[in-house]
XYZ file of C-alpha atoms in Angstrom:
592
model
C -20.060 0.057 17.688
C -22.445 2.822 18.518
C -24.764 3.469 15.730
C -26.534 6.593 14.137
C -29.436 6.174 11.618
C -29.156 7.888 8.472
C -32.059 8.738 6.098
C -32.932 6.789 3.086
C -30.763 7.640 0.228
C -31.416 9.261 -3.063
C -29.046 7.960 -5.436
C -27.913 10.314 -8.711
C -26.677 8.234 -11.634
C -23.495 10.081 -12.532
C -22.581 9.872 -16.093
C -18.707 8.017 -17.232
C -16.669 10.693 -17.187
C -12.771 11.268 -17.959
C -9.908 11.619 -14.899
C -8.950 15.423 -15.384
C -5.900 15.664 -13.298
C -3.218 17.735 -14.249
C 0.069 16.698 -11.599
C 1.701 18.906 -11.530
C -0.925 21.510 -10.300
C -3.448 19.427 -8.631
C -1.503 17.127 -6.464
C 0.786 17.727 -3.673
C 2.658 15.342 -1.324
C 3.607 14.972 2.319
C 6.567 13.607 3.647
C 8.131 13.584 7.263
C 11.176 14.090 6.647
C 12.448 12.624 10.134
C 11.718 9.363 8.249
C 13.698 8.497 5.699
C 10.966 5.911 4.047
C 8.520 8.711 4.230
C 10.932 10.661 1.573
C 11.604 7.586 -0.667
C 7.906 6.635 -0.654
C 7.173 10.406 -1.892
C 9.405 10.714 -4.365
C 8.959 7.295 -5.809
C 4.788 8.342 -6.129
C 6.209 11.754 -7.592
C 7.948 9.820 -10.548
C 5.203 7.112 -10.755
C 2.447 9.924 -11.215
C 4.320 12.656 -12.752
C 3.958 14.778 -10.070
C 6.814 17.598 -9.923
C 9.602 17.482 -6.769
C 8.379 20.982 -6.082
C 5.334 19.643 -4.800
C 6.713 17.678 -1.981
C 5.790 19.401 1.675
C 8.196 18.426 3.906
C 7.837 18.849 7.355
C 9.886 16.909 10.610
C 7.599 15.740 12.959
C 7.056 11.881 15.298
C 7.234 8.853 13.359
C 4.791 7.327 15.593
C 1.084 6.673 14.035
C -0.175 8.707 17.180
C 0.710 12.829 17.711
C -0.696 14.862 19.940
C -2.779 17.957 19.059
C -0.294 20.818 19.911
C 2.722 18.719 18.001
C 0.242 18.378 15.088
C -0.839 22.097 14.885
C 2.815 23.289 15.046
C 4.528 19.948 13.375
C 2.237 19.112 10.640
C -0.511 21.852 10.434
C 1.045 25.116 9.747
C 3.527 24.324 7.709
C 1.099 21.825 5.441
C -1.343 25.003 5.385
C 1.252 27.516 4.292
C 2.669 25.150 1.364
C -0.697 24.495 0.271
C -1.337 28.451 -0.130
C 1.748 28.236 -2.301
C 0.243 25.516 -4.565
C -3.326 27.666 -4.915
C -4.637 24.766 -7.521
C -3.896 21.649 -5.407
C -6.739 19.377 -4.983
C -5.212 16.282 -3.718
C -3.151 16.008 -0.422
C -1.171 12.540 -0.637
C 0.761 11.992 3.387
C 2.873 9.016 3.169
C 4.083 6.607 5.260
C 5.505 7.800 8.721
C 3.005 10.874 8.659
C 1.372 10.422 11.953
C -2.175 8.802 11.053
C -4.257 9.771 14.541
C -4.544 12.349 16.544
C -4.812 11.666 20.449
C -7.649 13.446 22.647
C -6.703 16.447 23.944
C -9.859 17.691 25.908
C -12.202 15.861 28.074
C -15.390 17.663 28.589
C -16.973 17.754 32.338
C -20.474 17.562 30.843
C -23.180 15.279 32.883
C -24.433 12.274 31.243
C -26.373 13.080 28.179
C -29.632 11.598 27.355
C -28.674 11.008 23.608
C -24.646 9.100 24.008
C -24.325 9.290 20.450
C -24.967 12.615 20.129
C -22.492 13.590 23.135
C -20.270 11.250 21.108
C -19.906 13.243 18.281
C -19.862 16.569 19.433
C -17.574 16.321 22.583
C -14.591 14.178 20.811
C -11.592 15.607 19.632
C -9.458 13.099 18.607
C -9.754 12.387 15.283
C -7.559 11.381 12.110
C -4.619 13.644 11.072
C -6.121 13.614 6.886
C -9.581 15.066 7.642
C -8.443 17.610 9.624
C -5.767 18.390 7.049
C -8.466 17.960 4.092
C -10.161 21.492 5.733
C -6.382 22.885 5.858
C -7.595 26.157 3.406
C -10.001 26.965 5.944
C -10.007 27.540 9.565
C -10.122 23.912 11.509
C -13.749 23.830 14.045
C -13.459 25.826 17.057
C -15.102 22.851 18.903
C -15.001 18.938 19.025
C -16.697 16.849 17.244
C -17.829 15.788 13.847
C -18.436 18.462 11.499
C -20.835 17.762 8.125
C -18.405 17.736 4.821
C -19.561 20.270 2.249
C -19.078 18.101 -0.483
C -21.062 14.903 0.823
C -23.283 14.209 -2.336
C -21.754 16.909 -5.088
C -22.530 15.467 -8.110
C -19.262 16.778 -9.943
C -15.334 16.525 -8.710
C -14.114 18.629 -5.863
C -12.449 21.292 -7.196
C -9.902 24.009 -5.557
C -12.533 26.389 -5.513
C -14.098 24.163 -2.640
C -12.050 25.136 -0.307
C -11.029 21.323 0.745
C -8.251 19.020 0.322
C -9.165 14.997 -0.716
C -6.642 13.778 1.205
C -5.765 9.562 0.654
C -2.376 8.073 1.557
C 0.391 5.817 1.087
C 0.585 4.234 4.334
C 0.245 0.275 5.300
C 2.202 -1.986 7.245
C 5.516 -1.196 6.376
C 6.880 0.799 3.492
C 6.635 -1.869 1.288
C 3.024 -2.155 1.628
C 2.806 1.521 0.549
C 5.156 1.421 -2.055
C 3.264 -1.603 -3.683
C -0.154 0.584 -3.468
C 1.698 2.312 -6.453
C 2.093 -0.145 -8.889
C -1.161 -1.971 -7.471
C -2.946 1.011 -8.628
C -1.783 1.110 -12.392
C -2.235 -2.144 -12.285
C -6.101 -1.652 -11.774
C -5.805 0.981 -14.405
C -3.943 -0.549 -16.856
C -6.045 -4.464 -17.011
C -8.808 -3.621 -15.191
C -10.016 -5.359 -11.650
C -10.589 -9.263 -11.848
C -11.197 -11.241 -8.701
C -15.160 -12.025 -7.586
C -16.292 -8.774 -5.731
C -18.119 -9.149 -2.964
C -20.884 -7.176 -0.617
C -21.241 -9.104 2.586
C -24.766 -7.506 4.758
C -26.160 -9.140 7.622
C -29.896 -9.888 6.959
C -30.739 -7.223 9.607
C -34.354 -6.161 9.578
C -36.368 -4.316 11.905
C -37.751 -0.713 11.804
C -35.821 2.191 14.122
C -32.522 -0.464 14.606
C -29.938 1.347 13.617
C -27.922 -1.626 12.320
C -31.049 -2.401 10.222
C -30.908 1.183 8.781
C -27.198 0.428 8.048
C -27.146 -2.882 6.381
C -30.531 -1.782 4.069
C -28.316 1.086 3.441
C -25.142 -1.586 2.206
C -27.940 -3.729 0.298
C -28.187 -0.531 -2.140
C -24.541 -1.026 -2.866
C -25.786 -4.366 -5.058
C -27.839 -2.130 -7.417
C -25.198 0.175 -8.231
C -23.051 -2.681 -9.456
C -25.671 -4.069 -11.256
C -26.696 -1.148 -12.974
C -23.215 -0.616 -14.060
C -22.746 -4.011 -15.197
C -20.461 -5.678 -12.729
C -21.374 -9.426 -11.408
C -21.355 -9.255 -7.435
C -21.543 -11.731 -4.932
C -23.649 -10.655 -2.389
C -24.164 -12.704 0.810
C -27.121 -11.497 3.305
C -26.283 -13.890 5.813
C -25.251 -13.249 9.243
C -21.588 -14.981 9.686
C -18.694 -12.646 7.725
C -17.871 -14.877 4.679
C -14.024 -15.655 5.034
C -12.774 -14.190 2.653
C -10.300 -16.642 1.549
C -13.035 -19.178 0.867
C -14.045 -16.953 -2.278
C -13.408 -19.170 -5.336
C -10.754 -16.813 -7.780
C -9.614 -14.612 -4.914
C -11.760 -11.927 -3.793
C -11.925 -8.574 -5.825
C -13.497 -5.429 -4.412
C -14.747 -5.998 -0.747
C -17.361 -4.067 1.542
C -18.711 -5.742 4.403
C -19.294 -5.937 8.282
C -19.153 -6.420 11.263
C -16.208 -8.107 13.184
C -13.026 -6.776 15.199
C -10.179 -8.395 13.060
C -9.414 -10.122 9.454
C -9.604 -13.851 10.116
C -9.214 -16.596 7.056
C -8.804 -20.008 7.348
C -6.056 -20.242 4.775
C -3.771 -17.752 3.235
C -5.337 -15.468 0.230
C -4.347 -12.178 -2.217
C -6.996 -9.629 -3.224
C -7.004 -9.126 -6.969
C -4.762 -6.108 -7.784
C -6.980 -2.976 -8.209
C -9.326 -3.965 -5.373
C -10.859 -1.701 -2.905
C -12.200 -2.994 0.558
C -13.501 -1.843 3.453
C -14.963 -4.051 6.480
C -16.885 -1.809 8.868
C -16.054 -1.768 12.089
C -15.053 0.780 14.982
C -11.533 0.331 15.671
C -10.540 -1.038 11.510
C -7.567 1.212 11.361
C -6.803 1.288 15.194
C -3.707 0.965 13.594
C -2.244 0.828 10.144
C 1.194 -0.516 10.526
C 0.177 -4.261 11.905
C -0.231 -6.795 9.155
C -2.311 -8.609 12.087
C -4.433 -6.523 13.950
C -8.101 -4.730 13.016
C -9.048 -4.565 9.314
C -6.813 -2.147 7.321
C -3.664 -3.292 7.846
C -4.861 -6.938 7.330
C -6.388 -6.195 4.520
C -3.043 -4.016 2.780
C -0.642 -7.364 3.598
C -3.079 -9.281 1.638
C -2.914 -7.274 -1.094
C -5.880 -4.659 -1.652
C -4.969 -1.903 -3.751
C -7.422 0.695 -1.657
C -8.220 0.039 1.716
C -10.919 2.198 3.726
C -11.289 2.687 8.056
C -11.632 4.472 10.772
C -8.730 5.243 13.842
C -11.320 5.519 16.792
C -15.080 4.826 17.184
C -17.080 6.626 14.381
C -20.691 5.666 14.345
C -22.075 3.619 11.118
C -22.389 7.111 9.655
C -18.575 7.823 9.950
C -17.771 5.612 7.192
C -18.130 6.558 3.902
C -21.752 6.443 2.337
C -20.951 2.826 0.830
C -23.663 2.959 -2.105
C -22.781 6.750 -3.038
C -19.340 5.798 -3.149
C -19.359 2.987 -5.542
C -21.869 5.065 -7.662
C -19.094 7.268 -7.856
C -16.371 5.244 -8.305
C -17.665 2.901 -10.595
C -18.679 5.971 -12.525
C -15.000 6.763 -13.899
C -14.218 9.393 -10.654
C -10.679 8.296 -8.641
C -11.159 7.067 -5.648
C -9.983 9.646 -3.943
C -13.172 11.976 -5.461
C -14.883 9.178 -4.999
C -13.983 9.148 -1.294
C -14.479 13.094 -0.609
C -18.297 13.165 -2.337
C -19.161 9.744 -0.374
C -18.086 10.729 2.922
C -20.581 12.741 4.899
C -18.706 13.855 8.459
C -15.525 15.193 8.344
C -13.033 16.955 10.875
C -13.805 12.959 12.655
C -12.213 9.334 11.946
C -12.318 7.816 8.822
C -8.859 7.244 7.094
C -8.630 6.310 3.321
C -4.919 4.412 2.315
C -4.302 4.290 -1.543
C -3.290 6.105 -4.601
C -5.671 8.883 -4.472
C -5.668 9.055 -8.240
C -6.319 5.817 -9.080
C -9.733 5.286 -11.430
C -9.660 2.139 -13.476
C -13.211 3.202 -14.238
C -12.464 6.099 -16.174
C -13.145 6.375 -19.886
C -9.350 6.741 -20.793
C -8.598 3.522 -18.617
C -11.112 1.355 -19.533
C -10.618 1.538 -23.462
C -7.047 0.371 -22.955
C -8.019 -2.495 -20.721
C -9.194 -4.889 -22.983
C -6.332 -4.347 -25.562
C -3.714 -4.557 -22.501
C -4.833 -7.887 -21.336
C -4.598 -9.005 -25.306
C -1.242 -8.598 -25.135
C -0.273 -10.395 -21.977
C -2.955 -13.081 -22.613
C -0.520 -15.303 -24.621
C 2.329 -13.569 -24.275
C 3.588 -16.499 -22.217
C 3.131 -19.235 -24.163
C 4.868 -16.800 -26.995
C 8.059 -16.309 -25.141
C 8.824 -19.785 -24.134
C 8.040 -21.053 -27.716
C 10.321 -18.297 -28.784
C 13.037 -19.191 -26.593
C 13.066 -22.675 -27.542
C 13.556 -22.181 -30.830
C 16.160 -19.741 -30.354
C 14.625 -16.416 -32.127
C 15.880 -13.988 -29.249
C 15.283 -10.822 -32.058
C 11.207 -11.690 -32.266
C 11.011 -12.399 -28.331
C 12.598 -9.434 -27.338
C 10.434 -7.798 -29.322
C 7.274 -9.116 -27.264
C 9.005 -8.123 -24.295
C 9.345 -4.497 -25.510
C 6.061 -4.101 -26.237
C 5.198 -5.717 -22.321
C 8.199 -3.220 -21.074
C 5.929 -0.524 -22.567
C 3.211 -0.832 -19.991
C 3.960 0.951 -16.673
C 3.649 -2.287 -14.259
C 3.786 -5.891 -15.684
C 0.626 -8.115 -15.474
C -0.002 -9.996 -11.970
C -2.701 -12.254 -13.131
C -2.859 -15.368 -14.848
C 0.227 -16.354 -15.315
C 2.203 -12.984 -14.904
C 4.660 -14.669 -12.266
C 4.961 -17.091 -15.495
C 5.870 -13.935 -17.590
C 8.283 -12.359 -15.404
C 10.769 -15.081 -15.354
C 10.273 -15.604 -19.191
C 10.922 -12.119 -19.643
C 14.131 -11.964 -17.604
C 15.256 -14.802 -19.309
C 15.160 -13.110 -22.739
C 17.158 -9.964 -21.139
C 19.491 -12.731 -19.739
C 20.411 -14.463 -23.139
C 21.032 -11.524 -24.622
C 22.897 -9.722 -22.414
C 24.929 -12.936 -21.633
C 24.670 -14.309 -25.286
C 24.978 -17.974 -23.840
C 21.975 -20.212 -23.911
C 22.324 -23.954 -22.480
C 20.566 -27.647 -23.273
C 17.186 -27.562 -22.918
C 13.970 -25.971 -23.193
C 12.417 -23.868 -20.844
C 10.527 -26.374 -18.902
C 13.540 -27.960 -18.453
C 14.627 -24.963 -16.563
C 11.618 -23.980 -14.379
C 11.540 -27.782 -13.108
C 15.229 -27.208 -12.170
C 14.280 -23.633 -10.538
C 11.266 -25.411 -8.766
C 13.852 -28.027 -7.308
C 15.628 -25.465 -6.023
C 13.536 -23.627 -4.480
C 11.863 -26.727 -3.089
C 15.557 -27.010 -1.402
C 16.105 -23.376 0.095
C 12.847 -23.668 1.413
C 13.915 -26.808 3.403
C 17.547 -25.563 3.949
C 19.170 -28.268 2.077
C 21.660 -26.391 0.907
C 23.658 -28.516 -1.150
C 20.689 -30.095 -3.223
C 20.012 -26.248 -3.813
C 23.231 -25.911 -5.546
C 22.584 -28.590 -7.692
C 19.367 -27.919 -8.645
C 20.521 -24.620 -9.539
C 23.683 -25.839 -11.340
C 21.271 -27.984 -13.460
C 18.981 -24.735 -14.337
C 22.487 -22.879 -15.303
C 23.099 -25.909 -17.216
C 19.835 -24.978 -19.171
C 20.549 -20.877 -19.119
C 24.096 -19.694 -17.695
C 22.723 -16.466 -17.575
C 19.372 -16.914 -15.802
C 18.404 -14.215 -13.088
C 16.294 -17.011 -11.225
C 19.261 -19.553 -11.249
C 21.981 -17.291 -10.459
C 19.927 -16.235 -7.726
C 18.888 -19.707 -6.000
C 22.839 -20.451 -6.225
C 24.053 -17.207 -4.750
C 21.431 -18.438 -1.675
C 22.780 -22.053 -1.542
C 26.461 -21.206 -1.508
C 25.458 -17.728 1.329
C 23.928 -21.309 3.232
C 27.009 -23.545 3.038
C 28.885 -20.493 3.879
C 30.791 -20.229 0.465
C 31.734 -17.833 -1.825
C 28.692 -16.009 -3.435
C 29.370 -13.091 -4.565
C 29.826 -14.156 -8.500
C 26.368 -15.433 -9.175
C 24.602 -12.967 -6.670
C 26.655 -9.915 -8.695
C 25.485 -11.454 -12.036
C 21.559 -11.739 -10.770
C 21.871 -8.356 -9.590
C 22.980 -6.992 -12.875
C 20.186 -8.046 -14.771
C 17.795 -6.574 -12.023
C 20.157 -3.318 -10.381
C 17.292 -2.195 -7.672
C 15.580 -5.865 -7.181
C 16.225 -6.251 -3.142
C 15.469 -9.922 -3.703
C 19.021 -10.205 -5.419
C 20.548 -7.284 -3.145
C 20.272 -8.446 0.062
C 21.510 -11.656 -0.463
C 24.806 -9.701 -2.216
C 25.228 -7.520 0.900
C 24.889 -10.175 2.910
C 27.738 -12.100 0.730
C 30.076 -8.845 0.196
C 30.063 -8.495 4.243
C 31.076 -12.036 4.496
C 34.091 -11.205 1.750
C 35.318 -8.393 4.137
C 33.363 -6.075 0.975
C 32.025 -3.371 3.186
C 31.700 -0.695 1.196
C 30.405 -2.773 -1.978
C 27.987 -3.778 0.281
C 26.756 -0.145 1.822
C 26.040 0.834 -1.531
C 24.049 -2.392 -2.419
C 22.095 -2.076 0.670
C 21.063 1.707 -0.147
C 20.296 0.883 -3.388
C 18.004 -2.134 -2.061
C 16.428 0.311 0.589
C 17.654 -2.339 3.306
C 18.402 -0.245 6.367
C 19.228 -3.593 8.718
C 21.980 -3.997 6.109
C 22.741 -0.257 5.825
C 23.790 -0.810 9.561
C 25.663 -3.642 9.481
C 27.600 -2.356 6.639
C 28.325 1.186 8.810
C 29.083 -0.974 11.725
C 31.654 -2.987 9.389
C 33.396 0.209 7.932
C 33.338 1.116 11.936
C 31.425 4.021 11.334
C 29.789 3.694 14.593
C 27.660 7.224 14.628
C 26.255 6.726 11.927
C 25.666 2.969 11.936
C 23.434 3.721 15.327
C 21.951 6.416 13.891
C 20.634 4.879 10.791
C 19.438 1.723 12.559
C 17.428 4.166 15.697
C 15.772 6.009 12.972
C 14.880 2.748 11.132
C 13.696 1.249 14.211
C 11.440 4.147 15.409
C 9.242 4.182 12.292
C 9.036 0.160 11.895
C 9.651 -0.519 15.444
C 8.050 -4.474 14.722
C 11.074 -5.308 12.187
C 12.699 -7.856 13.604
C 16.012 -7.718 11.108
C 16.398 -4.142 12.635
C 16.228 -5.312 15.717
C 19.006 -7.684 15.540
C 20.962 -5.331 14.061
C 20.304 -2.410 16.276
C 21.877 -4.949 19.089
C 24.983 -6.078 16.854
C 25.901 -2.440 16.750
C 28.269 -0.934 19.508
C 27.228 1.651 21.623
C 29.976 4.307 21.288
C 32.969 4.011 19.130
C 35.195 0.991 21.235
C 38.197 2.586 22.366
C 41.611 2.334 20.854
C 42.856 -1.333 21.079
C 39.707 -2.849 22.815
C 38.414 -4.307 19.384
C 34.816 -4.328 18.764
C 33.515 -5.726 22.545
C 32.292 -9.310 22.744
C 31.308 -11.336 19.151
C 27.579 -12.248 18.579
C 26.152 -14.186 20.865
C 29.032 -13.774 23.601
């Protein structure tokens, strides 16, 4: 990584201070509407945030991560800059997944050699990431290459319309999945705060007029800002990257440097809430990999708000990593947070979260402590409710857990998920079995013990023994549905009852499409699919009803925005290529 010095920072203290977003007139959000995920991604953040459908900019451009400048300027620039002068109060820009991420050089200069590379560097690129040239969108875009200094680098207050800037963050990752979870992972943070052990990993680098030096002294600062607003931080000066799956409760927030790709020795989940950023050129090279560079690494392991550049930035194209947490930590969203931290704009850095998310601020933080009450022994609550049978009083506890926007991940919220399905189950079903409810998870953990080794028929019984316990249990019903789908039986009963205690969980859906196809249930099975958000199945489904059309044309827009997904792949190929003509049957089966 080239490197450019900066000078020694001058911190402000800002003061705790409330989020003051108003949705509906500060926020707007871009879709590509040649992407179908793009449009459920937007509206889902729309309803999650309260953000009004009118506020959607929609424009049709590639679903590749890469456009070229001309397609961007007539694709994704104009029309962005002529809904935003509709929307005069908008502060927030939010693209979502399937908005191109990068935009490709477009002129090479002839210049000779330059005594300074750096400086050449950033004032003779144009390529340069599709949000920070849509964050000066109000304004006319540099007439030349090249960084360009932000105007609100160091503002001690929000951005405001008045600024004449967009803070543009967005929903991106992986796949849409990974964006859609950024969502929920968000409130999350907001709602119970960020646990995990955060961690600042420098190098030890000394030595005056290195530019690395300058950087990591510059990353030491970030330890004083947590200290001074009271967070423990583990801070290792050392020069090997810690791995971050050797850090003992998971890893919370994360800012360190300086290698080309996430590498752990064992598998490991970022506490929900938690922001990270590894340094390095080429860290969002791509987003859409859960395997390559930093970002999209770090999004399939679970951070909450992940922060990178698309080509080579220089140290100082980064975000100003102390100012930022100072920020942050402060009570400001991350997406302010973001904006005021981030000195060189109109140049690479790209920021992938909920732009609105602040579990800092004074509103979030007094609700914390009372939220994690309340799930604390909610657990230990249900089951002893259950056992004795009071289904009024533990439905009650799960109302008052309902009431929270996102259930509780930590601790034992997997533990409190199942418990509070079950009390949905035996009501809705009004049966409860023999036994208690550690009865029932031993006979779920049999199960899934079995589907994970394909023994299908030990599946069924371990599941037959948990519906033994509860006849109505989501879980059960569930690991069932799977073991009959595997001995190639009849599933459609338990699979249909699962699903009707969770209608939009694709964890029950996809199994039931997969067992409605296999009962010659087509259309059942369409609708499940849609409802799941399961395009593969969406196709196979078309391709069943022999609507060819639109079976290919589903599955090739699928494809080209998550051209990795195997499953679409597959059935992309199972699909015919035209309509088969009249009496020639469907062309050779699978595998002919």
């Amino acid at each position: 990584m080239l490197t450019a010095a900066l000078a020694a920072l001058v911190l402000q203290v800002a003061t705790p201070l409330a989020r003051d977003v108003d949705p509906a007139k500060h926020v707007v959000v871009l879709v590509n509407e040649a992407v179908p995920e793009s449009v459920a991604l937007g509206e889902a953040y729309c309803r999650a945030r309260g953000v009004p459908l009118d506020n959607v900019c929609r424009v049709r451009t590639t679903a590749d991560e890469v456009i070229a400048w001309p397609a961007f300027q007539a694709e994704v620039l104009a029309p962005v800059r002529a809904f935003v002068a509709r929307h005069p109060d908008a502060v927030y820009l939010v693209p979502t997944w399937g908005v191109p991420v990068k935009i490709a050089e477009h002129v090479k200069d002839d210049l000779p050699p330059a005594a300074d590379p750096m400086r050449r560097h950033v004032t003779s690129v144009d390529a340069a990431c599709v949000d920070r040239e849509l964050e000066l969108v109000r304004g006319d875009l540099p007439d030349r290459p090249g960084w360009v200094e932000s105007r609100t680098w160091r503002l001690d207050r929000p951005v405001t319309a008045e600024d004449g800037v967009l803070v543009v963050v967005r929903l991106d990752g992986p796949t849409p999945e990974h964006a859609r979870a950024l969502i929920d992972l968000a409130l999350h943070g907001e709602l119970y705060g960020v646990e995990g052990t955060h961690l600042l990993d420098t190098r030890g680098l000394t030595g005056a007029g290195d530019g690395y030096a300058t950087y990591d002294a510059e990353l030491r600062q970030v330890a004083g800002v947590f200290a001074r607003h009271g967070l423990p931080l583990r801070h290792d000066d050392q020069g090997p990257v810690v791995d971050l799956s050797t850090i003992e409760g998971g890893p919370g927030h994360y800012w360190g440097w300086y290698t080309g790709t996430l590498e752990a020795a064992a598998p490991f989940r970022f506490a929900p809430g938690a922001v990270a950023c590894h340094v390095h050129s080429f860290s969002a090279d791509t987003l859409r990999h859960p395997k390559r560079n930093w970002v999209g690494p770090l999004l399939d392991r679970g951070a909450t708000v992940a922060i990178g550049t698309v080509y080579e930035p220089l140290t100082a194209g980064f975000p100003t990593a102390p100012l930022f947490w100072e920020r942050f930590l402060a009570g400001h969203t991350v997406g302010q947070a973001l904006q005021l931290s981030n000195r060189f704009t109109s140049w690479m850095a790209v920021y992938v979260g909920d732009p609105l998310y602040a579990p800092y601020s004074a509103q979030a933080r007094a609700a914390q402590a009372e939220n994690r009450a309340l799930v604390a022994g909610a657990a230990a609550r249900l089951e002893a409710l259950l056992d004795a049978g009071d289904l009024d009083e533990a439905a009650a506890v799960v109302a008052r857990l309902d009431a929270l926007p996102v259930p509780y991940r930590g601790g034992d919220g997997g533990g409190l998920r199942l418990l509070a399905r079950e009390v949905r189950a035996r009501r809705a079903t009004g049966k409860a079995g023999e036994g208690t409810v550690a009865a029932l998870r031993a006979a779920l953990a049999g199960a899934d013990d079995a589907l994970g080794r394909g023994d299908w028929a030990q599946a069924q019984r371990e599941a037959q023994r948990a519906l033994a316990v509860s006849p109505g249990s989501y879980e059960a019903n569930l690991a069932l549905g799977r073991a009959l789908l595997g001995l190639g039986k009849d599933a459609t009963g338990p699979l249909e009852r699962a699903a009707a205690l969770e209608p939009d969980d694709p964890e029950a859906l996809g199994p039931l499409c997969r067992a409605l196809l296999a009962r010659n249930r087509a259309e059942a099975a369409l609708a499940a699919a849609r409802r799941a958000g399961l395009p593969h199945l969406e196709g196979e489904a078309l391709v069943a009803l022999e609507r060819w059309d639109a079976a290919r044309a589903r599955l090739e827009a699928a494809r080209a925005a998550r051209p990795r997904d195997r499953r679409l792949a597959l059935a992309h190929g199972r699909a015919p290529g035209r309509a088969p003509r009249a009496g020639g049957g469907r062309g050779p089966a699978p595998g002919a």
